């Protein structure tokens, strides 16, 4: 009789632990995030490797720098800040002349940006490649990691 209760008890513990593991593994799911490259320049825009732009005023400030360094009379159009989007400026320290964003993924509130470095003859003798990307979703990220 005791062995039957012990068997039922161990079965219940096993079921609960499997259910708990299933719920926890759902939190670790990596999701690809759709993104769009909005601008690609080679001027110093920020002091860190990335910056999330949280308002139209921040977007305007970045584009003021871009357009002030654009010798062409035709200036870059300034994107409109939308509540359901996230704009990120990337300016990682890289070994080559330029980079491109190849993949954006998220897990919980952590964002991972995969970049690929390459030599761009247009950026010769310049050292501040920067890309502005737009994510097609609004989110507040705890951590952003640039994977080179």
mmCIF file with all atom_site columns, C-alpha atoms in Angstrom, residues 26-135:
data_model
loop_
_atom_site.group_PDB
_atom_site.id
_atom_site.type_symbol
_atom_site.label_atom_id
_atom_site.label_alt_id
_atom_site.label_comp_id
_atom_site.label_asym_id
_atom_site.label_entity_id
_atom_site.label_seq_id
_atom_site.pdbx_PDB_ins_code
_atom_site.Cartn_x
_atom_site.Cartn_y
_atom_site.Cartn_z
_atom_site.occupancy
_atom_site.B_iso_or_equiv
_atom_site.pdbx_formal_charge
_atom_site.auth_seq_id
_atom_site.auth_comp_id
_atom_site.auth_asym_id
_atom_site.auth_atom_id
_atom_site.pdbx_PDB_model_num
ATOM 1   C CA . UNK A 1 26  ? 8.962  28.717 -23.377 1.00 0.00 ? 26  UNK A CA 1
ATOM 2   C CA . UNK A 1 27  ? 10.601 31.770 -21.811 1.00 0.00 ? 27  UNK A CA 1
ATOM 3   C CA . UNK A 1 28  ? 13.926 30.856 -23.418 1.00 0.00 ? 28  UNK A CA 1
ATOM 4   C CA . UNK A 1 29  ? 12.500 30.769 -26.929 1.00 0.00 ? 29  UNK A CA 1
ATOM 5   C CA . UNK A 1 30  ? 14.527 32.823 -29.397 1.00 0.00 ? 30  UNK A CA 1
ATOM 6   C CA . UNK A 1 31  ? 12.408 34.773 -31.872 1.00 0.00 ? 31  UNK A CA 1
ATOM 7   C CA . UNK A 1 32  ? 13.634 36.473 -35.008 1.00 0.00 ? 32  UNK A CA 1
ATOM 8   C CA . UNK A 1 33  ? 12.610 40.109 -35.224 1.00 0.00 ? 33  UNK A CA 1
ATOM 9   C CA . UNK A 1 34  ? 11.774 41.787 -38.503 1.00 0.00 ? 34  UNK A CA 1
ATOM 10  C CA . UNK A 1 35  ? 13.918 44.835 -39.110 1.00 0.00 ? 35  UNK A CA 1
ATOM 11  C CA . UNK A 1 36  ? 14.649 47.378 -41.779 1.00 0.00 ? 36  UNK A CA 1
ATOM 12  C CA . UNK A 1 37  ? 17.801 49.371 -42.372 1.00 0.00 ? 37  UNK A CA 1
ATOM 13  C CA . UNK A 1 38  ? 16.728 53.010 -42.419 1.00 0.00 ? 38  UNK A CA 1
ATOM 14  C CA . UNK A 1 39  ? 20.080 54.744 -42.916 1.00 0.00 ? 39  UNK A CA 1
ATOM 15  C CA . UNK A 1 40  ? 23.756 53.855 -43.333 1.00 0.00 ? 40  UNK A CA 1
ATOM 16  C CA . UNK A 1 41  ? 26.428 56.537 -42.856 1.00 0.00 ? 41  UNK A CA 1
ATOM 17  C CA . UNK A 1 42  ? 30.027 56.916 -41.785 1.00 0.00 ? 42  UNK A CA 1
ATOM 18  C CA . UNK A 1 43  ? 30.018 59.707 -39.217 1.00 0.00 ? 43  UNK A CA 1
ATOM 19  C CA . UNK A 1 44  ? 30.106 59.654 -35.443 1.00 0.00 ? 44  UNK A CA 1
ATOM 20  C CA . UNK A 1 45  ? 26.487 59.690 -34.252 1.00 0.00 ? 45  UNK A CA 1
ATOM 21  C CA . UNK A 1 46  ? 26.699 58.355 -30.693 1.00 0.00 ? 46  UNK A CA 1
ATOM 22  C CA . UNK A 1 47  ? 29.298 57.755 -27.984 1.00 0.00 ? 47  UNK A CA 1
ATOM 23  C CA . UNK A 1 48  ? 28.393 54.108 -27.351 1.00 0.00 ? 48  UNK A CA 1
ATOM 24  C CA . UNK A 1 49  ? 27.954 51.056 -29.582 1.00 0.00 ? 49  UNK A CA 1
ATOM 25  C CA . UNK A 1 50  ? 24.165 51.411 -29.722 1.00 0.00 ? 50  UNK A CA 1
ATOM 26  C CA . UNK A 1 51  ? 21.332 53.702 -28.719 1.00 0.00 ? 51  UNK A CA 1
ATOM 27  C CA . UNK A 1 52  ? 17.582 53.111 -28.718 1.00 0.00 ? 52  UNK A CA 1
ATOM 28  C CA . UNK A 1 53  ? 15.771 56.195 -29.983 1.00 0.00 ? 53  UNK A CA 1
ATOM 29  C CA . UNK A 1 54  ? 12.683 56.687 -27.825 1.00 0.00 ? 54  UNK A CA 1
ATOM 30  C CA . UNK A 1 55  ? 11.128 59.848 -29.278 1.00 0.00 ? 55  UNK A CA 1
ATOM 31  C CA . UNK A 1 56  ? 10.806 62.017 -32.360 1.00 0.00 ? 56  UNK A CA 1
ATOM 32  C CA . UNK A 1 57  ? 13.156 64.528 -30.713 1.00 0.00 ? 57  UNK A CA 1
ATOM 33  C CA . UNK A 1 58  ? 15.919 61.875 -30.485 1.00 0.00 ? 58  UNK A CA 1
ATOM 34  C CA . UNK A 1 59  ? 15.392 60.902 -34.134 1.00 0.00 ? 59  UNK A CA 1
ATOM 35  C CA . UNK A 1 60  ? 15.529 64.571 -35.148 1.00 0.00 ? 60  UNK A CA 1
ATOM 36  C CA . UNK A 1 61  ? 18.791 65.060 -33.229 1.00 0.00 ? 61  UNK A CA 1
ATOM 37  C CA . UNK A 1 62  ? 20.449 62.095 -34.993 1.00 0.00 ? 62  UNK A CA 1
ATOM 38  C CA . UNK A 1 63  ? 19.265 63.291 -38.415 1.00 0.00 ? 63  UNK A CA 1
ATOM 39  C CA . UNK A 1 64  ? 20.459 66.810 -37.673 1.00 0.00 ? 64  UNK A CA 1
ATOM 40  C CA . UNK A 1 65  ? 23.979 65.345 -37.302 1.00 0.00 ? 65  UNK A CA 1
ATOM 41  C CA . UNK A 1 66  ? 23.567 63.247 -40.464 1.00 0.00 ? 66  UNK A CA 1
ATOM 42  C CA . UNK A 1 67  ? 22.287 66.138 -42.573 1.00 0.00 ? 67  UNK A CA 1
ATOM 43  C CA . UNK A 1 68  ? 24.900 68.572 -41.230 1.00 0.00 ? 68  UNK A CA 1
ATOM 44  C CA . UNK A 1 69  ? 27.600 66.175 -42.494 1.00 0.00 ? 69  UNK A CA 1
ATOM 45  C CA . UNK A 1 70  ? 25.944 65.612 -45.876 1.00 0.00 ? 70  UNK A CA 1
ATOM 46  C CA . UNK A 1 71  ? 27.579 67.825 -48.533 1.00 0.00 ? 71  UNK A CA 1
ATOM 47  C CA . UNK A 1 72  ? 24.761 67.200 -50.994 1.00 0.00 ? 72  UNK A CA 1
ATOM 48  C CA . UNK A 1 73  ? 21.978 69.795 -51.229 1.00 0.00 ? 73  UNK A CA 1
ATOM 49  C CA . UNK A 1 74  ? 19.519 66.904 -51.032 1.00 0.00 ? 74  UNK A CA 1
ATOM 50  C CA . UNK A 1 75  ? 19.181 65.941 -47.360 1.00 0.00 ? 75  UNK A CA 1
ATOM 51  C CA . UNK A 1 76  ? 18.115 62.622 -45.814 1.00 0.00 ? 76  UNK A CA 1
ATOM 52  C CA . UNK A 1 77  ? 14.406 62.365 -45.009 1.00 0.00 ? 77  UNK A CA 1
ATOM 53  C CA . UNK A 1 78  ? 13.697 62.146 -41.289 1.00 0.00 ? 78  UNK A CA 1
ATOM 54  C CA . UNK A 1 79  ? 11.603 59.120 -40.266 1.00 0.00 ? 79  UNK A CA 1
ATOM 55  C CA . UNK A 1 80  ? 8.481  59.655 -38.206 1.00 0.00 ? 80  UNK A CA 1
ATOM 56  C CA . UNK A 1 81  ? 8.489  58.104 -34.743 1.00 0.00 ? 81  UNK A CA 1
ATOM 57  C CA . UNK A 1 82  ? 5.658  55.590 -34.346 1.00 0.00 ? 82  UNK A CA 1
ATOM 58  C CA . UNK A 1 83  ? 4.653  54.030 -31.026 1.00 0.00 ? 83  UNK A CA 1
ATOM 59  C CA . UNK A 1 84  ? 4.632  50.504 -32.482 1.00 0.00 ? 84  UNK A CA 1
ATOM 60  C CA . UNK A 1 85  ? 8.233  50.667 -33.765 1.00 0.00 ? 85  UNK A CA 1
ATOM 61  C CA . UNK A 1 86  ? 11.710 50.764 -32.257 1.00 0.00 ? 86  UNK A CA 1
ATOM 62  C CA . UNK A 1 87  ? 14.607 52.697 -33.789 1.00 0.00 ? 87  UNK A CA 1
ATOM 63  C CA . UNK A 1 88  ? 18.166 51.701 -32.900 1.00 0.00 ? 88  UNK A CA 1
ATOM 64  C CA . UNK A 1 89  ? 21.424 53.420 -33.870 1.00 0.00 ? 89  UNK A CA 1
ATOM 65  C CA . UNK A 1 90  ? 24.353 50.976 -34.144 1.00 0.00 ? 90  UNK A CA 1
ATOM 66  C CA . UNK A 1 91  ? 27.937 52.152 -34.172 1.00 0.00 ? 91  UNK A CA 1
ATOM 67  C CA . UNK A 1 92  ? 30.005 49.155 -33.014 1.00 0.00 ? 92  UNK A CA 1
ATOM 68  C CA . UNK A 1 93  ? 33.752 49.109 -32.756 1.00 0.00 ? 93  UNK A CA 1
ATOM 69  C CA . UNK A 1 94  ? 34.794 46.966 -35.691 1.00 0.00 ? 94  UNK A CA 1
ATOM 70  C CA . UNK A 1 95  ? 38.059 45.937 -37.323 1.00 0.00 ? 95  UNK A CA 1
ATOM 71  C CA . UNK A 1 96  ? 37.036 46.446 -40.944 1.00 0.00 ? 96  UNK A CA 1
ATOM 72  C CA . UNK A 1 97  ? 35.706 49.532 -42.724 1.00 0.00 ? 97  UNK A CA 1
ATOM 73  C CA . UNK A 1 98  ? 31.985 48.769 -42.620 1.00 0.00 ? 98  UNK A CA 1
ATOM 74  C CA . UNK A 1 99  ? 29.303 46.361 -41.434 1.00 0.00 ? 99  UNK A CA 1
ATOM 75  C CA . UNK A 1 100 ? 25.797 45.221 -42.145 1.00 0.00 ? 100 UNK A CA 1
ATOM 76  C CA . UNK A 1 101 ? 23.122 43.816 -39.849 1.00 0.00 ? 101 UNK A CA 1
ATOM 77  C CA . UNK A 1 102 ? 22.320 40.251 -40.870 1.00 0.00 ? 102 UNK A CA 1
ATOM 78  C CA . UNK A 1 103 ? 19.936 39.116 -38.126 1.00 0.00 ? 103 UNK A CA 1
ATOM 79  C CA . UNK A 1 104 ? 17.999 40.462 -35.171 1.00 0.00 ? 104 UNK A CA 1
ATOM 80  C CA . UNK A 1 105 ? 16.608 38.104 -32.535 1.00 0.00 ? 105 UNK A CA 1
ATOM 81  C CA . UNK A 1 106 ? 15.133 38.417 -29.065 1.00 0.00 ? 106 UNK A CA 1
ATOM 82  C CA . UNK A 1 107 ? 14.764 36.263 -26.009 1.00 0.00 ? 107 UNK A CA 1
ATOM 83  C CA . UNK A 1 108 ? 12.603 37.659 -23.227 1.00 0.00 ? 108 UNK A CA 1
ATOM 84  C CA . UNK A 1 109 ? 13.689 41.306 -22.971 1.00 0.00 ? 109 UNK A CA 1
ATOM 85  C CA . UNK A 1 110 ? 17.160 40.726 -24.470 1.00 0.00 ? 110 UNK A CA 1
ATOM 86  C CA . UNK A 1 111 ? 17.976 41.693 -28.049 1.00 0.00 ? 111 UNK A CA 1
ATOM 87  C CA . UNK A 1 112 ? 20.815 40.201 -30.096 1.00 0.00 ? 112 UNK A CA 1
ATOM 88  C CA . UNK A 1 113 ? 22.022 41.917 -33.260 1.00 0.00 ? 113 UNK A CA 1
ATOM 89  C CA . UNK A 1 114 ? 24.242 39.875 -35.555 1.00 0.00 ? 114 UNK A CA 1
ATOM 90  C CA . UNK A 1 115 ? 26.503 41.937 -37.790 1.00 0.00 ? 115 UNK A CA 1
ATOM 91  C CA . UNK A 1 116 ? 28.853 41.061 -40.626 1.00 0.00 ? 116 UNK A CA 1
ATOM 92  C CA . UNK A 1 117 ? 31.946 43.179 -41.198 1.00 0.00 ? 117 UNK A CA 1
ATOM 93  C CA . UNK A 1 118 ? 33.360 43.961 -44.630 1.00 0.00 ? 118 UNK A CA 1
ATOM 94  C CA . UNK A 1 119 ? 35.630 46.437 -46.400 1.00 0.00 ? 119 UNK A CA 1
ATOM 95  C CA . UNK A 1 120 ? 33.686 49.206 -48.128 1.00 0.00 ? 120 UNK A CA 1
ATOM 96  C CA . UNK A 1 121 ? 35.755 51.275 -50.584 1.00 0.00 ? 121 UNK A CA 1
ATOM 97  C CA . UNK A 1 122 ? 33.327 54.194 -50.141 1.00 0.00 ? 122 UNK A CA 1
ATOM 98  C CA . UNK A 1 123 ? 34.285 54.409 -46.466 1.00 0.00 ? 123 UNK A CA 1
ATOM 99  C CA . UNK A 1 124 ? 38.060 54.350 -46.990 1.00 0.00 ? 124 UNK A CA 1
ATOM 100 C CA . UNK A 1 125 ? 39.836 56.689 -44.516 1.00 0.00 ? 125 UNK A CA 1
ATOM 101 C CA . UNK A 1 126 ? 36.681 56.932 -42.400 1.00 0.00 ? 126 UNK A CA 1
ATOM 102 C CA . UNK A 1 127 ? 36.215 55.155 -39.098 1.00 0.00 ? 127 UNK A CA 1
ATOM 103 C CA . UNK A 1 128 ? 32.676 55.614 -37.784 1.00 0.00 ? 128 UNK A CA 1
ATOM 104 C CA . UNK A 1 129 ? 30.287 53.389 -39.746 1.00 0.00 ? 129 UNK A CA 1
ATOM 105 C CA . UNK A 1 130 ? 26.764 53.639 -38.344 1.00 0.00 ? 130 UNK A CA 1
ATOM 106 C CA . UNK A 1 131 ? 23.461 52.046 -39.218 1.00 0.00 ? 131 UNK A CA 1
ATOM 107 C CA . UNK A 1 132 ? 19.988 53.034 -38.090 1.00 0.00 ? 132 UNK A CA 1
ATOM 108 C CA . UNK A 1 133 ? 17.546 50.129 -38.041 1.00 0.00 ? 133 UNK A CA 1
ATOM 109 C CA . UNK A 1 134 ? 13.830 50.038 -37.399 1.00 0.00 ? 134 UNK A CA 1
ATOM 110 C CA . UNK A 1 135 ? 12.218 47.086 -35.644 1.00 0.00 ? 135 UNK A CA 1
#
